[in-house]
């Protein structure tokens, strides 16, 4: 299956190169985005798509959602032409451009002993008495949980997986504040000492350095930057 995807990506890359030679912009563009980005008020990916569609109406746009490592692997393999992911360790084969931010808070579910309890005396050390659910790939989430020496007892491979584990009431977990807000409003989750147990991460757009990105990929990147810089 992976070989088939790589073959299809190679065929599309060839078509894109022919379009570039003839100075036309057609074919398709595959953009991969980290999950739960659409609800982030700081993300203006929809605005970027509108700009791109106006300037390249003949390009068929495909949007994929995936984990950081899956998106980076797809960019290197050629399955994706543009990625949007949280910034973490960088690869020399990829080029990164800063776009927008996201706030991550620590949550517990309604059946957790910390739900509705006083959090004033909680410290990172005391959190280690509670089971933690973290993302199962290299990410700001994994980096923080290692630094804080939180006790990982469960692993999720996307934000929805972490949310399910938190909702069980058995685990603490970090989630984007914009994504968790709906669960909080329904009384299913609570942020734990949100001024203390939080971290911020930046999202970046990612292109492969070599071979050079297609004209469509470069244009989409320009639209992303313009949308997030107010240009």
Short mmCIF file of C-alpha atoms in Angstrom, two decimals:
data_model
loop_
_atom_site.label_atom_id
_atom_site.label_comp_id
_atom_site.label_asym_id
_atom_site.label_seq_id
_atom_site.Cartn_x
_atom_site.Cartn_y
_atom_site.Cartn_z
CA UNK A 1 0.00 0.00 0.00
CA UNK A 2 2.80 2.42 0.91
CA UNK A 3 4.58 1.61 -2.37
CA UNK A 4 1.37 2.35 -4.30
CA UNK A 5 1.06 5.73 -2.55
CA UNK A 6 4.68 6.55 -3.41
CA UNK A 7 4.10 5.58 -7.05
CA UNK A 8 0.99 7.76 -7.27
CA UNK A 9 2.91 10.63 -5.67
CA UNK A 10 5.69 10.22 -8.24
CA UNK A 11 3.16 10.31 -11.09
CA UNK A 12 1.57 13.48 -9.68
CA UNK A 13 5.01 15.06 -9.21
CA UNK A 14 5.75 14.35 -12.89
CA UNK A 15 2.46 15.96 -13.93
CA UNK A 16 3.24 18.99 -11.79
CA UNK A 17 6.67 19.32 -13.37
CA UNK A 18 5.08 19.27 -16.85
CA UNK A 19 2.64 21.98 -15.74
CA UNK A 20 5.60 24.02 -14.45
CA UNK A 21 7.41 23.66 -17.77
CA UNK A 22 4.34 24.96 -19.62
CA UNK A 23 3.78 27.72 -17.03
CA UNK A 24 0.33 26.51 -16.12
CA UNK A 25 -0.98 25.53 -12.73
CA UNK A 26 -3.12 22.40 -12.70
CA UNK A 27 -3.13 18.88 -11.34
CA UNK A 28 -3.66 18.32 -7.64
CA UNK A 29 -2.14 19.52 -4.40
CA UNK A 30 -2.11 17.34 -1.30
CA UNK A 31 -1.99 19.30 1.96
CA UNK A 32 -1.68 17.48 5.31
CA UNK A 33 -2.79 19.13 8.57
CA UNK A 34 -2.34 18.06 12.20
CA UNK A 35 -5.66 17.07 13.75
CA UNK A 36 -8.05 19.44 15.54
CA UNK A 37 -6.58 22.49 13.79
CA UNK A 38 -9.88 23.70 12.31
CA UNK A 39 -11.27 24.79 15.70
CA UNK A 40 -8.17 26.81 16.61
CA UNK A 41 -9.13 30.52 16.40
CA UNK A 42 -5.51 31.40 15.66
CA UNK A 43 -5.46 29.14 12.59
CA UNK A 44 -6.52 30.83 9.37
CA UNK A 45 -6.08 27.85 7.08
CA UNK A 46 -9.56 28.38 5.65
CA UNK A 47 -8.56 31.91 4.61
CA UNK A 48 -5.42 30.50 2.97
CA UNK A 49 -7.48 27.96 1.05
CA UNK A 50 -9.80 30.72 -0.20
CA UNK A 51 -6.82 32.77 -1.40
CA UNK A 52 -5.29 29.76 -3.10
CA UNK A 53 -8.52 28.70 -4.81
CA UNK A 54 -8.98 32.21 -6.21
CA UNK A 55 -5.46 32.23 -7.67
CA UNK A 56 -5.27 28.59 -8.81
CA UNK A 57 -8.82 27.50 -9.67
CA UNK A 58 -7.60 24.62 -11.87
CA UNK A 59 -5.73 22.86 -9.05
CA UNK A 60 -7.63 20.08 -7.31
CA UNK A 61 -6.98 20.49 -3.58
CA UNK A 62 -6.89 17.45 -1.27
CA UNK A 63 -6.77 17.93 2.52
CA UNK A 64 -5.46 15.14 4.75
CA UNK A 65 -5.34 14.95 8.56
CA UNK A 66 -2.56 13.07 10.33
CA UNK A 67 0.01 12.86 13.08
CA UNK A 68 3.26 14.84 12.99
CA UNK A 69 5.43 11.90 11.99
CA UNK A 70 2.95 10.69 9.34
CA UNK A 71 2.83 14.17 7.79
CA UNK A 72 6.62 14.55 7.78
CA UNK A 73 7.06 11.09 6.29
CA UNK A 74 4.46 11.87 3.61
CA UNK A 75 6.28 15.10 2.70
CA UNK A 76 9.60 13.30 2.36
CA UNK A 77 8.01 10.48 0.33
CA UNK A 78 6.15 12.93 -1.90
CA UNK A 79 2.63 11.85 -0.87
CA UNK A 80 2.01 15.37 0.50
CA UNK A 81 3.31 18.65 -0.89
CA UNK A 82 2.51 20.96 2.07
CA UNK A 83 2.21 20.15 5.77
CA UNK A 84 0.91 22.11 8.77
CA UNK A 85 2.18 20.73 12.09
CA UNK A 86 3.24 21.78 15.60
CA UNK A 87 6.88 22.84 15.65
CA UNK A 88 9.19 20.31 17.27
CA UNK A 89 12.58 18.90 16.26
CA UNK A 90 13.41 19.82 12.67
CA UNK A 91 14.62 17.77 9.71
CA UNK A 92 17.29 19.05 7.33
CA UNK A 93 15.28 17.72 4.40
CA UNK A 94 12.29 19.97 5.20
CA UNK A 95 11.75 23.75 5.27
CA UNK A 96 9.61 25.27 8.05
CA UNK A 97 7.74 28.60 8.25
CA UNK A 98 6.07 29.89 11.43
CA UNK A 99 2.30 30.42 11.16
CA UNK A 100 0.24 30.49 14.38
CA UNK A 101 0.07 29.39 18.01
CA UNK A 102 -1.96 27.08 20.21
CA UNK A 103 -2.50 26.83 23.98
CA UNK A 104 -2.46 23.40 25.61
CA UNK A 105 -4.03 22.87 29.06
CA UNK A 106 -4.10 19.88 31.38
CA UNK A 107 -7.54 18.27 31.75
CA UNK A 108 -9.27 15.70 33.89
CA UNK A 109 -12.59 13.97 33.25
CA UNK A 110 -15.73 14.27 35.38
CA UNK A 111 -15.01 10.94 37.13
CA UNK A 112 -11.43 11.86 38.03
CA UNK A 113 -10.64 12.66 41.70
CA UNK A 114 -9.25 16.06 40.68
CA UNK A 115 -12.54 17.09 39.03
CA UNK A 116 -14.11 19.80 41.19
CA UNK A 117 -11.33 19.52 43.77
CA UNK A 118 -9.12 22.36 45.00
CA UNK A 119 -6.05 22.68 42.78
CA UNK A 120 -4.21 25.42 44.65
CA UNK A 121 -1.64 23.07 46.21
CA UNK A 122 -0.98 21.00 43.10
CA UNK A 123 2.61 20.87 41.83
CA UNK A 124 4.27 18.98 39.00
CA UNK A 125 5.57 16.54 41.60
CA UNK A 126 2.09 15.88 42.99
CA UNK A 127 0.75 15.31 39.46
CA UNK A 128 3.00 12.25 39.26
CA UNK A 129 0.60 10.50 41.64
CA UNK A 130 -1.97 10.47 38.81
CA UNK A 131 -1.94 8.41 35.62
CA UNK A 132 -1.15 10.47 32.51
CA UNK A 133 -2.18 9.95 28.88
CA UNK A 134 0.21 11.33 26.27
CA UNK A 135 0.70 11.38 22.52
CA UNK A 136 2.60 8.42 21.12
CA UNK A 137 4.97 10.28 18.82
CA UNK A 138 7.61 12.98 19.12
CA UNK A 139 5.81 16.26 19.77
CA UNK A 140 5.73 19.19 22.23
CA UNK A 141 3.34 16.98 24.27
CA UNK A 142 5.90 14.20 24.56
CA UNK A 143 8.75 16.62 25.29
CA UNK A 144 6.88 18.25 28.19
CA UNK A 145 5.70 14.97 29.72
CA UNK A 146 9.30 13.69 29.71
CA UNK A 147 10.65 16.90 31.28
CA UNK A 148 7.95 16.89 33.97
CA UNK A 149 8.41 13.13 34.53
CA UNK A 150 4.66 12.52 34.36
CA UNK A 151 3.62 8.90 34.81
CA UNK A 152 2.38 7.75 31.39
CA UNK A 153 -0.12 4.93 31.75
CA UNK A 154 -1.92 5.33 28.41
CA UNK A 155 -1.09 6.56 24.91
CA UNK A 156 -3.18 8.26 22.27
CA UNK A 157 -2.11 8.71 18.67
CA UNK A 158 -4.18 11.82 18.02
CA UNK A 159 -5.95 14.48 20.06
CA UNK A 160 -9.27 12.64 19.94
CA UNK A 161 -7.60 9.57 21.42
CA UNK A 162 -6.28 11.69 24.32
CA UNK A 163 -9.75 13.20 24.78
CA UNK A 164 -11.34 9.73 25.06
CA UNK A 165 -8.80 8.71 27.68
CA UNK A 166 -9.40 11.91 29.68
CA UNK A 167 -13.19 11.47 29.43
CA UNK A 168 -12.83 8.02 31.02
CA UNK A 169 -11.87 9.75 34.27
CA UNK A 170 -8.80 7.52 34.64
CA UNK A 171 -6.15 9.80 33.17
CA UNK A 172 -4.91 13.36 33.01
CA UNK A 173 -3.97 14.67 29.58
CA UNK A 174 -3.06 17.83 27.70
CA UNK A 175 -5.48 19.03 25.02
CA UNK A 176 -5.85 22.19 22.92
CA UNK A 177 -8.01 24.62 24.90
CA UNK A 178 -10.20 25.35 21.86
CA UNK A 179 -10.90 21.64 21.33
CA UNK A 180 -11.62 20.88 25.00
CA UNK A 181 -13.92 23.89 25.46
CA UNK A 182 -17.02 22.01 24.29
CA UNK A 183 -16.37 19.16 26.74
CA UNK A 184 -15.91 21.70 29.55
CA UNK A 185 -19.19 23.44 28.73
CA UNK A 186 -20.98 20.08 28.96
CA UNK A 187 -19.41 19.37 32.36
CA UNK A 188 -17.42 16.41 31.04
CA UNK A 189 -13.93 17.86 31.58
CA UNK A 190 -12.16 20.42 33.70
CA UNK A 191 -8.86 22.23 33.18
CA UNK A 192 -6.51 21.50 36.09
CA UNK A 193 -4.91 24.70 37.46
CA UNK A 194 -4.84 26.20 33.94
CA UNK A 195 -2.50 29.07 34.85
CA UNK A 196 0.10 26.59 36.07
CA UNK A 197 -0.25 23.43 33.99
CA UNK A 198 -0.12 24.70 30.44
CA UNK A 199 2.21 25.13 27.53
CA UNK A 200 2.17 26.99 24.25
CA UNK A 201 3.23 25.56 20.92
CA UNK A 202 3.72 27.08 17.49
CA UNK A 203 2.42 25.65 14.24
CA UNK A 204 4.52 25.76 11.08
CA UNK A 205 4.02 25.08 7.41
CA UNK A 206 6.40 22.50 5.97
CA UNK A 207 7.71 21.96 2.44
CA UNK A 208 10.24 19.46 1.11
CA UNK A 209 13.55 21.13 0.20
CA UNK A 210 14.51 18.78 -2.65
CA UNK A 211 13.25 18.31 -5.24
CA UNK A 212 11.98 21.89 -5.30
CA UNK A 213 8.27 22.26 -4.45
CA UNK A 214 5.85 22.65 -7.35
CA UNK A 215 4.48 26.08 -8.24
CA UNK A 216 1.16 25.08 -6.65
CA UNK A 217 2.88 24.11 -3.38
CA UNK A 218 4.84 27.36 -3.33
CA UNK A 219 1.68 29.36 -3.99
CA UNK A 220 -0.21 27.57 -1.20
CA UNK A 221 2.70 28.36 1.13
CA UNK A 222 2.50 32.03 0.12
CA UNK A 223 -1.24 32.02 0.83
CA UNK A 224 -0.68 30.47 4.27
CA UNK A 225 1.86 33.13 5.20
CA UNK A 226 -0.34 35.96 3.87
CA UNK A 227 -3.40 34.68 5.74
CA UNK A 228 -1.56 34.43 9.05
CA UNK A 229 0.44 37.64 8.74
CA UNK A 230 -2.58 39.67 7.69
CA UNK A 231 -1.18 40.27 4.21
#
